[in-house]
Every structure is written in structure tokens, then in C-alpha cells.
mmCIF file of C-alpha atoms in Angstrom:
data_model
loop_
_atom_site.group_PDB
_atom_site.id
_atom_site.type_symbol
_atom_site.label_atom_id
_atom_site.label_comp_id
_atom_site.label_asym_id
_atom_site.label_seq_id
_atom_site.Cartn_x
_atom_site.Cartn_y
_atom_site.Cartn_z
ATOM 1 C CA MET A 171 -3.260 -82.039 125.873
ATOM 2 C CA SER A 172 0.123 -82.058 127.617
ATOM 3 C CA ARG A 173 3.260 -82.977 125.710
ATOM 4 C CA LEU A 174 5.143 -86.179 126.325
ATOM 5 C CA ARG A 175 8.155 -85.633 128.582
ATOM 6 C CA LEU A 176 11.624 -86.787 127.562
ATOM 7 C CA LEU A 177 14.329 -86.927 130.218
ATOM 8 C CA GLN A 178 17.987 -87.139 129.228
ATOM 9 C CA ILE A 179 20.758 -87.953 131.686
ATOM 10 C CA CYS A 180 24.361 -86.902 130.984
ATOM 11 C CA ASN A 181 27.511 -87.275 133.037
ATOM 12 C CA VAL A 182 29.268 -84.020 132.070
ATOM 13 C CA GLY A 183 27.635 -80.589 132.141
ATOM 14 C CA GLU A 184 29.824 -78.996 129.458
ATOM 15 C CA ILE A 185 28.222 -78.306 126.101
ATOM 16 C CA VAL A 186 31.634 -78.497 124.399
ATOM 17 C CA GLY A 187 31.730 -82.199 125.303
ATOM 18 C CA GLY A 188 30.301 -84.826 123.006
ATOM 19 C CA THR A 189 27.503 -86.259 125.172
ATOM 20 C CA ALA A 190 26.017 -82.890 126.165
ATOM 21 C CA ALA A 191 26.164 -81.794 122.531
ATOM 22 C CA CYS A 192 24.358 -84.982 121.541
ATOM 23 C CA ALA A 193 21.707 -84.327 124.202
ATOM 24 C CA TRP A 194 21.195 -80.832 122.785
ATOM 25 C CA THR A 195 20.722 -82.326 119.323
ATOM 26 C CA VAL A 196 18.041 -84.644 120.708
ATOM 27 C CA THR A 197 16.107 -81.635 122.016
ATOM 28 C CA ARG A 198 16.176 -80.078 118.547
ATOM 29 C CA ALA A 199 15.346 -83.310 116.746
ATOM 30 C CA LEU A 200 12.227 -83.934 118.870
ATOM 31 C CA PRO A 201 10.547 -80.542 119.412
ATOM 32 C CA GLU A 202 7.168 -82.138 120.132
ATOM 33 C CA PHE A 203 8.463 -83.393 123.504
ATOM 34 C CA GLY A 204 8.863 -81.438 126.706
ATOM 35 C CA HIS A 205 12.561 -81.751 127.546
ATOM 36 C CA VAL A 206 14.387 -82.179 130.838
ATOM 37 C CA VAL A 207 18.157 -82.695 130.887
ATOM 38 C CA ALA A 208 19.828 -83.867 134.108
ATOM 39 C CA PHE A 209 23.608 -83.590 134.498
ATOM 40 C CA LEU A 210 25.651 -85.578 137.014
ATOM 41 C CA SER A 211 28.315 -82.869 137.315
ATOM 42 C CA ASN A 212 28.373 -79.081 137.535
ATOM 43 C CA VAL A 213 26.588 -77.375 134.667
ATOM 44 C CA SER A 214 28.342 -74.447 133.003
ATOM 45 C CA ASP A 215 26.503 -71.203 132.260
ATOM 46 C CA GLU A 216 27.164 -71.742 128.548
ATOM 47 C CA THR A 217 25.478 -75.136 128.731
ATOM 48 C CA ARG A 218 22.384 -73.664 130.398
ATOM 49 C CA ARG A 219 22.171 -70.886 127.811
ATOM 50 C CA THR A 220 22.588 -73.289 124.915
ATOM 51 C CA PHE A 221 19.788 -75.590 126.036
ATOM 52 C CA GLN A 222 17.382 -72.624 126.100
ATOM 53 C CA ASP A 223 13.841 -73.983 126.483
ATOM 54 C CA ALA A 224 14.838 -77.326 127.997
ATOM 55 C CA ARG A 225 14.683 -77.662 131.767
ATOM 56 C CA VAL A 226 18.216 -78.286 133.053
ATOM 57 C CA GLU A 227 18.911 -79.957 136.415
ATOM 58 C CA ARG A 228 22.029 -80.865 138.376
ATOM 59 C CA TRP A 229 21.875 -84.260 140.064
ATOM 60 C CA SER A 230 24.394 -85.694 142.492
ATOM 61 C CA ALA A 231 23.635 -89.200 141.218
ATOM 62 C CA CYS A 232 21.267 -91.043 138.937
ATOM 63 C CA SER A 233 18.727 -93.180 140.778
ATOM 64 C CA ARG A 234 15.500 -94.840 139.770
ATOM 65 C CA ARG A 235 13.695 -92.743 142.382
ATOM 66 C CA ALA A 236 15.047 -89.458 140.952
ATOM 67 C CA VAL A 237 14.095 -90.482 137.433
ATOM 68 C CA ASP A 238 10.570 -91.612 138.253
ATOM 69 C CA ALA A 239 9.911 -88.517 140.386
ATOM 70 C CA LEU A 240 9.909 -86.495 137.152
ATOM 71 C CA ARG A 241 7.361 -88.881 135.588
ATOM 72 C CA PRO A 242 9.056 -88.993 132.176
ATOM 73 C CA ASP A 243 7.521 -90.869 129.289
ATOM 74 C CA VAL A 244 10.911 -91.540 127.694
ATOM 75 C CA VAL A 245 14.412 -91.576 129.197
ATOM 76 C CA ILE A 246 17.613 -91.381 127.161
ATOM 77 C CA ALA A 247 20.677 -92.130 129.286
ATOM 78 C CA HIS A 248 23.983 -91.034 127.784
ATOM 79 C CA ASN A 249 26.760 -93.307 129.071
ATOM 80 C CA VAL A 250 25.029 -93.743 132.427
ATOM 81 C CA GLY A 251 26.591 -96.515 134.486
ATOM 82 C CA GLY A 252 25.059 -98.907 136.957
ATOM 83 C CA ARG A 253 23.384 -102.272 137.177
ATOM 84 C CA GLY A 254 19.858 -101.325 138.195
ATOM 85 C CA LEU A 255 16.963 -100.258 135.998
ATOM 86 C CA ILE A 256 16.957 -96.607 134.980
ATOM 87 C CA SER A 257 13.178 -96.325 135.429
ATOM 88 C CA GLY A 258 10.308 -98.436 136.606
ATOM 89 C CA SER A 259 7.744 -96.945 134.248
ATOM 90 C CA ALA A 260 9.287 -94.935 131.405
ATOM 91 C CA VAL A 261 10.486 -96.184 128.033
ATOM 92 C CA THR A 262 14.295 -96.234 128.314
ATOM 93 C CA VAL A 263 17.124 -95.938 125.803
ATOM 94 C CA GLN A 264 20.790 -96.222 126.780
ATOM 95 C CA TYR A 265 22.940 -94.278 124.298
ATOM 96 C CA VAL A 266 26.510 -95.534 124.688
ATOM 97 C CA HIS A 267 29.260 -93.126 123.607
ATOM 98 C CA SER A 268 32.305 -94.866 125.094
ATOM 99 C CA ALA A 269 33.262 -98.235 126.542
ATOM 100 C CA GLY A 270 32.321 -99.079 130.115
ATOM 101 C CA ARG A 271 29.621 -100.697 132.229
ATOM 102 C CA ARG A 272 26.249 -99.158 131.373
ATOM 103 C CA ALA A 273 22.867 -99.437 133.061
ATOM 104 C CA PRO A 274 20.413 -101.771 131.324
ATOM 105 C CA ALA A 275 17.569 -100.239 129.285
ATOM 106 C CA ASP A 276 14.745 -101.297 127.014
ATOM 107 C CA VAL A 277 16.994 -100.529 124.045
ATOM 108 C CA THR A 278 20.759 -99.980 124.037
ATOM 109 C CA VAL A 279 22.359 -98.199 121.099
ATOM 110 C CA TYR A 280 25.961 -97.318 120.274
ATOM 111 C CA CYS A 281 27.357 -94.233 118.571
ATOM 112 C CA SER A 282 29.377 -96.262 116.028
ATOM 113 C CA ARG A 283 29.957 -99.749 114.688
ATOM 114 C CA TRP A 284 33.461 -99.600 116.108
ATOM 115 C CA LEU A 285 32.112 -99.044 119.636
ATOM 116 C CA ALA A 286 29.365 -101.618 119.217
ATOM 117 C CA ALA A 287 32.028 -104.204 118.366
ATOM 118 C CA GLN A 288 34.039 -103.212 121.442
ATOM 119 C CA MET A 289 30.952 -103.650 123.660
ATOM 120 C CA GLY A 290 29.595 -106.873 122.186
ATOM 121 C CA GLY A 291 26.832 -105.169 120.199
ATOM 122 C CA THR A 292 26.043 -105.464 116.504
ATOM 123 C CA ALA A 293 25.851 -103.099 113.547
ATOM 124 C CA GLY A 294 22.085 -103.139 114.000
ATOM 125 C CA ASP A 295 22.519 -101.536 117.432
ATOM 126 C CA VAL A 296 24.213 -98.417 116.022
ATOM 127 C CA LEU A 297 22.550 -95.004 116.163
ATOM 128 C CA TYR A 298 24.609 -92.341 114.429
ATOM 129 C CA GLN A 299 24.301 -88.876 115.920
ATOM 130 C CA GLY A 300 22.967 -85.876 114.103
ATOM 131 C CA VAL A 301 24.793 -82.560 114.325
ATOM 132 C CA PRO A 302 23.659 -79.008 113.613
ATOM 133 C CA ARG A 303 25.069 -77.232 110.607
ATOM 134 C CA PRO A 304 27.599 -74.790 112.084
ATOM 135 C CA VAL A 305 26.534 -71.147 112.100
ATOM 136 C CA ARG A 306 27.364 -69.818 108.667
ATOM 137 C CA THR A 307 29.206 -66.582 108.026
ATOM 138 C CA SER A 308 29.200 -65.528 104.379
ATOM 139 C CA ARG A 309 32.532 -63.786 104.775
ATOM 140 C CA ALA A 310 34.217 -67.018 105.852
ATOM 141 C CA VAL A 311 32.715 -68.949 102.922
ATOM 142 C CA ASP A 312 33.902 -66.338 100.413
ATOM 143 C CA ARG A 313 37.405 -66.331 101.839
ATOM 144 C CA ARG A 314 37.635 -70.124 101.690
ATOM 145 C CA GLY A 315 37.027 -70.087 97.959
ATOM 146 C CA ASN A 316 39.136 -67.072 97.049
ATOM 147 C CA ARG A 317 42.493 -66.991 98.762
ATOM 148 C CA ASP A 318 46.041 -68.212 98.501
ATOM 149 C CA GLY A 319 47.176 -70.863 100.952
ATOM 150 C CA LEU A 320 45.186 -73.380 102.953
ATOM 151 C CA VAL A 321 43.709 -72.867 106.405
ATOM 152 C CA ILE A 322 43.669 -76.132 108.361
ATOM 153 C CA GLY A 323 42.097 -76.429 111.799
ATOM 154 C CA ARG A 324 41.797 -78.731 114.763
ATOM 155 C CA ILE A 325 38.835 -78.496 117.141
ATOM 156 C CA CYS A 326 38.706 -80.685 120.196
ATOM 157 C CA THR A 327 37.568 -80.899 123.810
ATOM 158 C CA PRO A 328 39.961 -78.813 125.957
ATOM 159 C CA ILE A 329 41.370 -81.665 128.046
ATOM 160 C CA ALA A 330 44.967 -82.871 128.197
ATOM 161 C CA GLN A 331 44.405 -86.337 126.704
ATOM 162 C CA LYS A 332 42.969 -84.789 123.536
ATOM 163 C CA TRP A 333 46.078 -82.593 123.120
ATOM 164 C CA PRO A 334 49.058 -84.917 123.770
ATOM 165 C CA ALA A 335 52.682 -83.794 123.512
ATOM 166 C CA SER A 336 53.121 -86.088 120.508
ATOM 167 C CA ILE A 337 51.211 -83.694 118.258
ATOM 168 C CA ILE A 338 53.994 -81.088 118.568
ATOM 169 C CA PRO A 339 56.584 -82.893 116.365
ATOM 170 C CA PHE A 340 53.721 -84.026 114.117
ATOM 171 C CA TYR A 341 52.733 -80.431 113.334
ATOM 172 C CA ALA A 342 56.383 -79.396 113.049
ATOM 173 C CA ARG A 343 56.877 -81.934 110.267
ATOM 174 C CA LEU A 344 53.683 -80.864 108.488
ATOM 175 C CA ALA A 345 54.624 -77.189 108.744
ATOM 176 C CA GLU A 346 58.044 -77.991 107.312
ATOM 177 C CA ARG A 347 56.420 -79.667 104.293
ATOM 178 C CA PHE A 348 53.762 -76.950 103.877
ATOM 179 C CA PRO A 349 55.231 -73.593 104.966
ATOM 180 C CA ASP A 350 52.303 -71.609 103.475
ATOM 181 C CA VAL A 351 49.553 -73.336 105.458
ATOM 182 C CA ASN A 352 47.870 -71.387 108.264
ATOM 183 C CA TRP A 353 46.973 -73.511 111.285
ATOM 184 C CA GLU A 354 44.112 -72.865 113.717
ATOM 185 C CA PHE A 355 43.435 -74.635 117.007
ATOM 186 C CA VAL A 356 40.165 -74.563 118.978
ATOM 187 C CA GLY A 357 40.206 -75.864 122.552
ATOM 188 C CA CYS A 358 43.969 -76.228 122.871
ATOM 189 C CA PRO A 359 45.171 -75.913 126.500
ATOM 190 C CA ARG A 360 47.244 -72.752 126.942
ATOM 191 C CA ARG A 361 50.334 -74.670 128.005
ATOM 192 C CA ARG A 362 50.523 -76.107 124.466
ATOM 193 C CA TRP A 363 50.263 -72.737 122.720
ATOM 194 C CA PRO A 364 53.972 -71.794 122.713
ATOM 195 C CA GLU A 365 55.012 -75.266 121.525
ATOM 196 C CA LEU A 366 52.489 -75.316 118.697
ATOM 197 C CA GLU A 367 53.305 -71.737 117.718
ATOM 198 C CA THR A 368 56.936 -72.757 117.318
ATOM 199 C CA ALA A 369 56.082 -76.032 115.566
ATOM 200 C CA CYS A 370 53.886 -74.163 113.068
ATOM 201 C CA ARG A 371 56.577 -71.572 112.378
ATOM 202 C CA GLY A 372 54.572 -68.648 113.687
ATOM 203 C CA ARG A 373 51.519 -69.461 111.565
ATOM 204 C CA ALA A 374 49.227 -70.701 114.358
ATOM 205 C CA ARG A 375 46.118 -69.081 115.835
ATOM 206 C CA PHE A 376 44.301 -70.208 118.969
ATOM 207 C CA PHE A 377 40.642 -69.963 119.999
ATOM 208 C CA ARG A 378 38.903 -71.040 123.177
ATOM 209 C CA ALA A 379 36.479 -73.938 123.108
ATOM 210 C CA SER A 380 32.866 -72.804 122.884
ATOM 211 C CA TRP A 381 29.593 -73.874 121.329
ATOM 212 C CA HIS A 382 29.918 -71.190 118.659
ATOM 213 C CA ALA A 383 33.555 -71.980 117.786
ATOM 214 C CA ARG A 384 32.266 -74.465 115.213
ATOM 215 C CA ARG A 385 31.561 -71.561 112.872
ATOM 216 C CA ARG A 386 35.270 -71.620 112.076
ATOM 217 C CA LEU A 387 34.639 -74.809 110.104
ATOM 218 C CA TRP A 388 33.234 -72.588 107.349
ATOM 219 C CA LYS A 389 36.615 -70.873 107.106
ATOM 220 C CA TRP A 390 38.835 -73.943 107.202
ATOM 221 C CA ASP A 391 39.705 -75.852 104.068
ATOM 222 C CA ALA A 392 40.316 -78.972 106.137
ATOM 223 C CA LEU A 393 39.776 -80.360 109.605
ATOM 224 C CA LEU A 394 42.903 -82.271 110.568
ATOM 225 C CA TYR A 395 42.868 -84.628 113.534
ATOM 226 C CA HIS A 396 45.614 -86.958 114.682
ATOM 227 C CA ASN A 397 45.907 -88.425 118.152
ATOM 228 C CA PRO A 398 48.014 -91.566 118.634
ATOM 229 C CA ASP A 399 46.763 -91.946 122.215
ATOM 230 C CA VAL A 400 42.986 -91.721 121.781
ATOM 231 C CA THR A 401 40.650 -93.514 119.393
ATOM 232 C CA GLU A 402 37.411 -91.571 118.985
ATOM 233 C CA SER A 403 34.302 -93.731 119.317
ATOM 234 C CA PHE A 404 32.440 -91.470 116.889
ATOM 235 C CA GLY A 405 34.175 -88.113 116.463
ATOM 236 C CA ARG A 406 31.337 -85.609 116.311
ATOM 237 C CA THR A 407 33.532 -82.830 114.922
ATOM 238 C CA VAL A 408 34.044 -84.821 111.724
ATOM 239 C CA ALA A 409 30.277 -84.882 111.111
ATOM 240 C CA GLU A 410 30.174 -81.140 111.838
ATOM 241 C CA SER A 411 33.005 -80.480 109.403
ATOM 242 C CA LEU A 412 31.232 -82.441 106.678
ATOM 243 C CA ARG A 413 28.100 -80.355 107.123
ATOM 244 C CA ALA A 414 30.200 -77.187 106.657
ATOM 245 C CA GLY A 415 32.023 -78.472 103.583
ATOM 246 C CA CYS A 416 35.296 -78.621 105.510
ATOM 247 C CA VAL A 417 37.261 -81.650 104.305
ATOM 248 C CA PRO A 418 38.303 -84.028 107.131
ATOM 249 C CA ILE A 419 41.864 -85.391 107.076
ATOM 250 C CA VAL A 420 41.884 -87.737 110.057
ATOM 251 C CA ASP A 421 43.219 -90.923 111.628
ATOM 252 C CA VAL A 422 41.925 -94.133 110.060
ATOM 253 C CA ARG A 423 40.583 -95.330 113.406
ATOM 254 C CA GLY A 424 37.379 -95.588 115.405
ATOM 255 C CA GLY A 425 34.234 -93.832 114.289
ATOM 256 C CA PHE A 426 36.067 -91.661 111.761
ATOM 257 C CA VAL A 427 36.177 -94.602 109.351
ATOM 258 C CA GLU A 428 32.372 -94.749 109.301
ATOM 259 C CA GLN A 429 31.941 -91.091 108.378
ATOM 260 C CA VAL A 430 34.627 -90.385 105.772
ATOM 261 C CA THR A 431 34.663 -91.645 102.182
ATOM 262 C CA PRO A 432 37.335 -91.107 99.501
ATOM 263 C CA ALA A 433 35.064 -88.474 97.935
ATOM 264 C CA THR A 434 34.564 -86.483 101.149
ATOM 265 C CA GLY A 435 37.848 -86.726 103.049
ATOM 266 C CA VAL A 436 41.107 -88.536 103.721
ATOM 267 C CA LEU A 437 41.741 -91.348 106.206
ATOM 268 C CA CYS A 438 45.364 -91.532 107.316
ATOM 269 C CA ALA A 439 47.501 -94.318 108.761
ATOM 270 C CA SER A 440 50.836 -92.454 108.656
ATOM 271 C CA LEU A 441 52.400 -89.026 108.490
ATOM 272 C CA GLU A 442 52.846 -89.474 104.764
ATOM 273 C CA ASP A 443 49.107 -90.058 104.394
ATOM 274 C CA PHE A 444 48.438 -86.721 106.084
ATOM 275 C CA VAL A 445 51.013 -85.079 103.814
ATOM 276 C CA ALA A 446 49.347 -86.596 100.740
ATOM 277 C CA GLY A 447 45.922 -85.426 101.908
ATOM 278 C CA ILE A 448 47.064 -81.838 102.358
ATOM 279 C CA ALA A 449 48.862 -81.930 99.014
ATOM 280 C CA ARG A 450 45.652 -83.011 97.267
ATOM 281 C CA LEU A 451 43.752 -80.049 98.671
ATOM 282 C CA GLN A 452 46.249 -77.598 97.254
ATOM 283 C CA ASP A 453 44.475 -78.155 93.931
ATOM 284 C CA TYR A 454 41.489 -75.793 94.043
ATOM 285 C CA GLY A 455 39.397 -78.005 91.765
ATOM 286 C CA VAL A 456 39.895 -81.023 94.015
ATOM 287 C CA ARG A 457 39.212 -78.934 97.091
ATOM 288 C CA ARG A 458 35.965 -77.574 95.673
ATOM 289 C CA ARG A 459 34.690 -81.013 94.606
ATOM 290 C CA MET A 460 35.501 -82.615 97.948
ATOM 291 C CA SER A 461 33.914 -79.739 99.852
ATOM 292 C CA ALA A 462 30.674 -80.066 97.882
ATOM 293 C CA ALA A 463 30.644 -83.852 98.331
ATOM 294 C CA ALA A 464 31.282 -83.447 102.069
ATOM 295 C CA GLN A 465 28.314 -81.113 102.461
ATOM 296 C CA ALA A 466 25.991 -83.400 100.515
ATOM 297 C CA ASP A 467 27.036 -86.481 102.478
ATOM 298 C CA GLY A 468 26.883 -84.629 105.785
ATOM 299 C CA GLU A 469 23.343 -83.492 105.059
ATOM 300 C CA ARG A 470 22.253 -86.990 104.106
ATOM 301 C CA GLN A 471 23.820 -88.774 107.068
ATOM 302 C CA PHE A 472 24.075 -86.310 109.920
ATOM 303 C CA SER A 473 21.388 -83.642 109.563
ATOM 304 C CA ILE A 474 19.045 -83.224 112.508
ATOM 305 C CA GLY A 475 16.154 -84.352 110.313
ATOM 306 C CA ALA A 476 17.894 -87.600 109.418
ATOM 307 C CA PHE A 477 18.794 -88.156 113.074
ATOM 308 C CA ARG A 478 15.177 -87.561 114.101
ATOM 309 C CA GLU A 479 13.932 -90.461 112.001
ATOM 310 C CA ARG A 480 16.609 -92.817 113.314
ATOM 311 C CA LEU A 481 15.991 -91.800 116.926
ATOM 312 C CA LEU A 482 12.211 -92.086 116.736
ATOM 313 C CA GLY A 483 12.643 -95.579 115.349
ATOM 314 C CA ARG A 484 14.627 -96.625 118.432
ATOM 315 C CA ILE A 485 12.140 -95.015 120.800
ATOM 316 C CA ARG A 486 9.290 -96.869 119.096
ATOM 317 C CA LEU A 487 11.253 -100.114 119.382
ATOM 318 C CA ALA A 488 11.797 -99.495 123.107
ATOM 319 C CA ALA A 489 8.090 -98.745 123.568
ATOM 320 C CA ALA A 490 7.149 -101.949 121.789
ATOM 321 C CA LYS A 491 9.390 -103.928 124.126
ATOM 322 C CA THR A 492 7.657 -102.487 127.193
ATOM 323 C CA GLY A 493 4.276 -103.545 125.865
#
């Protein structure tokens, strides 16, 4: 008996982006399906390698004809725009990751309550993503528990709007308050490197964005994210940091608020909040308790198994609506 076929449609063919990473997680959450993933932009070699057994296609546009030609049983559209139906025969789910006009589907879900409110949805329309536990290196775990000085990282999509000039004075002020902290940046555009190196007083390291860069979360004591220009609809890296026991210290905005609790991280409305969060983690006992709580909460909320159950529920709902 042939497997059911699940088609996913994504706008951006870069696995380091949030929607492609979410599509990958779907393929791992539902192994009983045969998977096809269609991208509406060029697909990087790293993306093709990461998807492994899934069939990956590059489409110039998303059309009902292209979808139905593959004869999928289920379609998950990630942020796909348009006014027409995605498919004439398949069960369809529109997974909205950011604001904008989206094609209608049997079921529409949003990546956070914050985004659902922006789009006129409800809390009942929210489908939180699952994330894989970052690849674990025992050496990194040992070093995190037995060393002097904190290591604090920032991992983000390597595009200009995620790395605004305003973060330079922000890090300079943090480095002034905490001269013993080591700072690491994943995905930072090269033009920002000299400025951040200076701001961090020579204690900055830089790594290129890649699917495997998330393993650094096992080394970091905290994931720190501040961006006055962008509110993250969900913020997938926070869920990833929780699963690695890396304490998030992040803006009190967008989807971050729905992932972080006082036991697992720090939500910040000002520079002084970030300072207070870092100061708390200088106590090893506090750091160890928060790390353990982060891992437990991350497993409960954002494991691939937990995501599977939520996702299957939405697919069943969509199927029921189609009769």
C-alpha cells in the first residue's frame, strides 16, 4: 500500500530561514508520509542535503495546477500568498509565519498568538512549531558547567534587518558592564564584524549561518536577542535554545513572550533588564536551575513528538472540513 503524500510549499529555499526549517521539522514529525517540498526561490545545496529523503523541487510560482499535478493527499503552505484555492482535491493547511495576504485553505494556523491577533485569528488557531534538539557535543556541555565567565550568543538569519546598526552601542554597553563575558555571533554579516569586535572589547567570535551552527547552543550559557526594529512572530531560535538548556534573555515582544517563563529565561523591556538577566546568570546555582528548567519546558512544548500530535490534529480537522 502506497504512503500518503504530503506536499509543502515554501517561499525561501534556505534551510537557515524559519519557514524552511519548519518544513524540515514537518518531514521528521510525520515519517509515515511521502514528502515533497516545493520552494518558490532558488534552493541551496545545504537545503537539499538537509532534507535528505524528501523530494525537493524548485517552482517559479505556486498554482493550483502545479499542486494538483503531484496528486498530494495533504498540502501545507508556509506563508503562501494569493486569493485562489491551493488545491482542488487535497486537504490543505495554511501555516502563517508572518503578516500578509495568504491563500485560503481548509484550515489556517498561525505560529503564535501574537501573529494570530495581528491577522484577525484567535488563540485557538495557533500551532506552535516543534524544533529538533540541537546536535549535542559532550565537550561543550562539560565546558558550560565548569568554567569561569559566561558565554553569550546570538544566532539569527544572515540578513541586514536582523542585524541592525543599533545593536552595536547595545553590545558596547553590555560589554562595559560585563567585561569578562565572551560573545559569539552566528549569521552576522561580515560588514558588522569589526564594529561588534570593537563593541565587545575584543571578546567576540563569529560563525557563519548553517544548519549545524545550532550545536553552539550547548556551549552558550545564554541566548541573547535584542532587535528594536523587528518583532519576531515566533522566534524559532528561542525554542531551540530551550531544548539545549541555553537560557534565553530576549526582547519582551512577539512570539518570545509565549515561549519564555520566569523559570526558563528573561524577558526584557530595557537595557537594564538585559543587564539584570546577565547578572542573575553569573550565579552558577541560578544558571544551573534555569538551564534544567529550560530543557524540561522545551521538551514538553517544542519537541518533535509534541509537534506531531498538534500537527496531526490540524490535518484531521482540515480533512473533516473537506468531508
